């Protein structure tokens, strides 16, 4: 029977005391006995996935444990899980009823679509409804935001992704007509047709010339301001 020992833990973590261990990676080791872990009382993260563990009662003393992965084991009981008062993340492929008392639990993974793995319970048509009923504190189920502020954003992203895959042009914006200028381009250009007096005509010509110069200066100033704003960004 493969088991975890105090010596192996100290060697792996290079710590002289089990109380100094805060994180452990113990997956894929064919472990059956992990009793020794109960003495790592300051443990925060623990990965025991893909072993041969049958029960977790030895973990009950880990009051500071926040992240636990026990997927793909041979669990016959979840005794010990209910004592993990600080637990916020749990990856588990077993029954749900033992999790009801974990009020701080927010993330639960019982299936992983990217890996093609799932607990048999996920095949039930009542799976999702059962989780929502038994564990109302859950915010993320199997990687999907189902409650909390991120729920709407997650759903929107899914809708956009679906539309993109379907070939919909979701990124095209409706055509917007540009607003008409309040004053026409020739508003300040006074007509000389109605003036027969040469002095008035000359004055009007000079006035129009100055106005044209002002418009050019205004355009240059606008360009400089726009460039400065772009550089600030």
Coordinates of C-alpha atoms in Angstrom, one line a residue:
X1 CA 0.0 0.0 0.0
X2 CA 1.4 3.3 -1.1
X3 CA 1.3 6.0 1.6
X4 CA 2.5 9.5 2.5
X5 CA 5.1 9.7 5.2
X6 CA 6.4 12.6 7.3
X7 CA 9.9 12.0 5.8
X8 CA 8.7 12.0 2.2
X9 CA 6.8 15.3 2.8
X10 CA 9.8 17.0 4.3
X11 CA 12.0 15.8 1.5
X12 CA 9.6 17.0 -1.2
X13 CA 9.0 20.4 0.3
X14 CA 12.5 20.9 1.8
X15 CA 10.9 21.9 5.1
X16 CA 12.1 20.7 8.5
X17 CA 8.6 20.7 10.1
X18 CA 5.2 19.7 8.7
X19 CA 3.8 22.9 10.2
X20 CA 5.8 24.9 7.7
X21 CA 4.1 23.3 4.7
X22 CA 1.5 25.4 3.0
X23 CA 1.1 23.7 -0.4
X24 CA 1.3 20.1 -1.6
X25 CA 1.2 18.5 -5.0
X26 CA 0.6 14.8 -4.6
X27 CA -1.3 13.7 -7.7
X28 CA -0.7 10.6 -9.9
X29 CA 1.1 8.6 -7.1
X30 CA -1.2 5.7 -6.5
X31 CA -1.6 6.8 -2.9
X32 CA -4.0 4.9 -0.6
X33 CA -3.0 6.2 2.8
X34 CA -2.6 10.0 3.4
X35 CA -3.1 9.9 7.2
X36 CA 0.1 11.9 7.7
X37 CA -1.4 14.9 6.0
X38 CA -3.5 15.6 9.1
X39 CA -0.4 16.9 10.8
X40 CA 0.1 19.6 8.2
X41 CA -2.2 21.9 10.0
X42 CA -1.3 25.1 8.1
X43 CA -1.8 23.5 4.7
X44 CA -3.7 25.9 2.3
X45 CA -3.5 24.1 -1.1
X46 CA -3.6 20.3 -1.6
X47 CA -3.8 18.3 -4.8
X48 CA -4.5 14.6 -4.3
X49 CA -6.1 13.9 -7.7
X50 CA -5.7 10.6 -9.5
X51 CA -4.8 8.4 -6.6
X52 CA -6.4 5.4 -4.9
X53 CA -7.7 7.2 -1.8
X54 CA -10.8 5.8 -0.2
X55 CA -11.6 8.2 2.5
X56 CA -10.6 11.7 3.6
X57 CA -11.3 11.6 7.3
X58 CA -7.7 12.5 8.1
X59 CA -8.1 15.9 6.4
X60 CA -10.7 17.1 8.9
X61 CA -8.0 18.8 11.1
X62 CA -6.9 21.0 8.2
X63 CA -8.8 24.1 9.3
X64 CA -6.8 26.5 7.0
X65 CA -7.2 24.4 3.8
X66 CA -8.8 26.5 1.0
X67 CA -8.0 24.6 -2.2
X68 CA -8.5 20.8 -2.4
X69 CA -8.4 18.6 -5.5
X70 CA -9.4 14.9 -4.9
X71 CA -10.8 14.1 -8.3
X72 CA -10.3 10.6 -9.8
X73 CA -9.9 8.6 -6.6
X74 CA -11.8 5.7 -5.1
X75 CA -13.7 7.6 -2.4
X76 CA -16.3 5.6 -0.6
X77 CA -17.0 8.4 1.9
X78 CA -16.6 12.1 2.1
X79 CA -16.2 12.1 5.9
X80 CA -13.7 14.8 6.8
X81 CA -14.7 17.3 4.1
X82 CA -17.4 18.8 6.2
X83 CA -14.8 19.9 8.8
X84 CA -12.9 22.0 6.3
X85 CA -14.3 25.3 7.4
X86 CA -12.0 27.5 5.2
X87 CA -12.5 25.6 2.0
X88 CA -13.4 27.8 -1.1
X89 CA -12.3 25.5 -4.0
X90 CA -13.1 21.8 -4.3
X91 CA -12.6 19.5 -7.3
X92 CA -14.4 16.3 -6.5
X93 CA -15.9 13.4 -8.5
X94 CA -18.4 12.2 -5.9
X95 CA -21.7 12.8 -4.2
X96 CA -22.9 16.3 -3.3
X97 CA -24.8 15.8 -0.1
X98 CA -21.6 15.9 2.1
X99 CA -20.9 19.4 0.8
X100 CA -24.1 21.1 2.0
X101 CA -22.4 22.6 5.1
X102 CA -19.5 24.2 3.3
X103 CA -20.9 27.8 3.3
X104 CA -17.8 29.4 1.9
X105 CA -17.5 27.0 -1.1
X106 CA -17.8 29.1 -4.3
X107 CA -16.2 26.9 -7.0
X108 CA -17.1 23.2 -7.8
X109 CA -15.8 21.0 -10.6
X110 CA -17.4 17.7 -11.3
X111 CA -16.6 17.6 -15.0
X112 CA -14.0 19.0 -17.3
X113 CA -15.1 19.4 -21.0
X114 CA -11.5 20.3 -22.1
X115 CA -10.2 16.9 -20.8
X116 CA -13.3 14.9 -21.6
X117 CA -13.7 13.7 -18.0
X118 CA -16.9 13.8 -15.9
X119 CA -18.4 12.2 -12.9
X120 CA -21.3 9.9 -13.7
X121 CA -23.6 12.2 -11.7
X122 CA -23.1 14.8 -14.5
X123 CA -25.0 12.6 -16.9
X124 CA -28.2 13.0 -15.0
X125 CA -30.7 15.5 -16.4
X126 CA -31.2 16.7 -12.9
X127 CA -27.5 17.3 -12.2
X128 CA -27.4 21.1 -12.6
X129 CA -30.7 21.6 -10.8
X130 CA -29.6 19.4 -7.9
X131 CA -26.3 21.4 -7.5
X132 CA -28.2 24.7 -7.5
X133 CA -30.7 23.4 -5.0
X134 CA -28.2 21.7 -2.6
X135 CA -25.4 24.3 -2.9
X136 CA -26.9 27.8 -3.4
X137 CA -23.5 29.3 -2.3
X138 CA -21.8 28.0 -5.5
X139 CA -20.8 30.8 -8.0
X140 CA -18.8 28.7 -10.5
X141 CA -19.9 25.2 -11.5
X142 CA -17.7 23.2 -13.9
X143 CA -15.9 26.4 -15.0
X144 CA -19.2 28.3 -15.7
X145 CA -20.2 31.4 -13.8
X146 CA -23.8 30.7 -12.6
X147 CA -24.1 33.3 -9.9
X148 CA -22.5 36.6 -8.9
X149 CA -21.5 39.7 -10.9
X150 CA -19.6 37.7 -13.5
X151 CA -22.6 35.7 -14.6
X152 CA -24.0 38.2 -17.1
X153 CA -20.6 38.8 -18.6
X154 CA -20.0 35.1 -19.0
X155 CA -23.3 34.6 -20.7
X156 CA -22.7 37.5 -23.1
X157 CA -19.3 36.1 -24.0
X158 CA -20.8 32.7 -24.7
X159 CA -23.5 34.3 -26.9
X160 CA -20.9 36.3 -28.9
X161 CA -18.8 33.2 -29.3
X162 CA -21.8 31.2 -30.6
X163 CA -22.7 33.9 -33.0
X164 CA -19.1 34.2 -34.3
X165 CA -18.9 30.4 -34.8
X166 CA -22.3 30.5 -36.6
X167 CA -20.9 33.1 -39.1
X168 CA -23.0 36.1 -37.8
X169 CA -21.5 39.5 -38.4
X170 CA -21.8 40.5 -34.7
X171 CA -18.9 43.0 -35.0
X172 CA -20.5 45.2 -37.7
X173 CA -21.9 48.4 -36.4
X174 CA -24.9 50.1 -37.8
X175 CA -24.3 53.0 -40.2
X176 CA -24.4 56.3 -38.5
X177 CA -24.8 59.5 -40.5
X178 CA -22.5 62.4 -39.7
X179 CA -24.2 65.4 -38.2
X180 CA -24.7 68.4 -40.5
X181 CA -22.6 71.4 -39.7
X182 CA -24.5 74.2 -37.9
X183 CA -23.1 76.8 -40.3
X184 CA -22.5 76.2 -44.0
X185 CA -19.0 76.4 -45.5
X186 CA -19.9 79.7 -47.3
X187 CA -21.7 81.3 -44.4
X188 CA -18.9 83.9 -43.8
X189 CA -18.2 84.4 -47.5
X190 CA -20.2 87.6 -48.2
X191 CA -21.3 87.9 -51.8
X192 CA -19.9 90.8 -53.8
X193 CA -22.5 90.6 -56.5
X194 CA -24.8 93.1 -54.8
X195 CA -22.0 95.7 -54.3
X196 CA -21.1 98.1 -57.1
X197 CA -18.9 100.2 -55.0
X198 CA -15.2 99.2 -55.6
X199 CA -14.1 100.1 -52.0
X200 CA -16.8 97.9 -50.5
X201 CA -15.9 95.1 -52.9
X202 CA -12.2 95.4 -51.9
X203 CA -13.0 95.4 -48.2
X204 CA -15.2 92.3 -48.6
X205 CA -12.4 90.5 -50.5
X206 CA -9.9 91.3 -47.7
X207 CA -12.5 90.2 -45.1
X208 CA -13.1 86.9 -46.9
X209 CA -9.3 86.4 -47.2
X210 CA -8.8 86.9 -43.5
X211 CA -11.7 84.5 -42.7
X212 CA -10.1 81.8 -44.9
X213 CA -6.8 82.3 -43.1
X214 CA -8.6 81.9 -39.7
X215 CA -10.2 78.7 -40.9
X216 CA -6.8 77.3 -41.8
X217 CA -5.4 78.2 -38.4
X218 CA -8.4 76.6 -36.7
X219 CA -7.8 73.4 -38.7
X220 CA -4.1 73.4 -37.7
X221 CA -4.9 74.0 -34.0
X222 CA -7.5 71.2 -34.0
X223 CA -5.0 68.8 -35.5
X224 CA -2.3 69.7 -32.9
X225 CA -4.8 69.2 -30.0
X226 CA -6.0 65.8 -31.4
X227 CA -2.4 64.6 -31.7
X228 CA -1.6 65.7 -28.1
X229 CA -4.7 63.8 -26.8
X230 CA -3.7 60.7 -28.7
X231 CA -0.2 60.8 -27.3
X232 CA -1.6 61.1 -23.8
X233 CA -3.6 57.9 -24.2

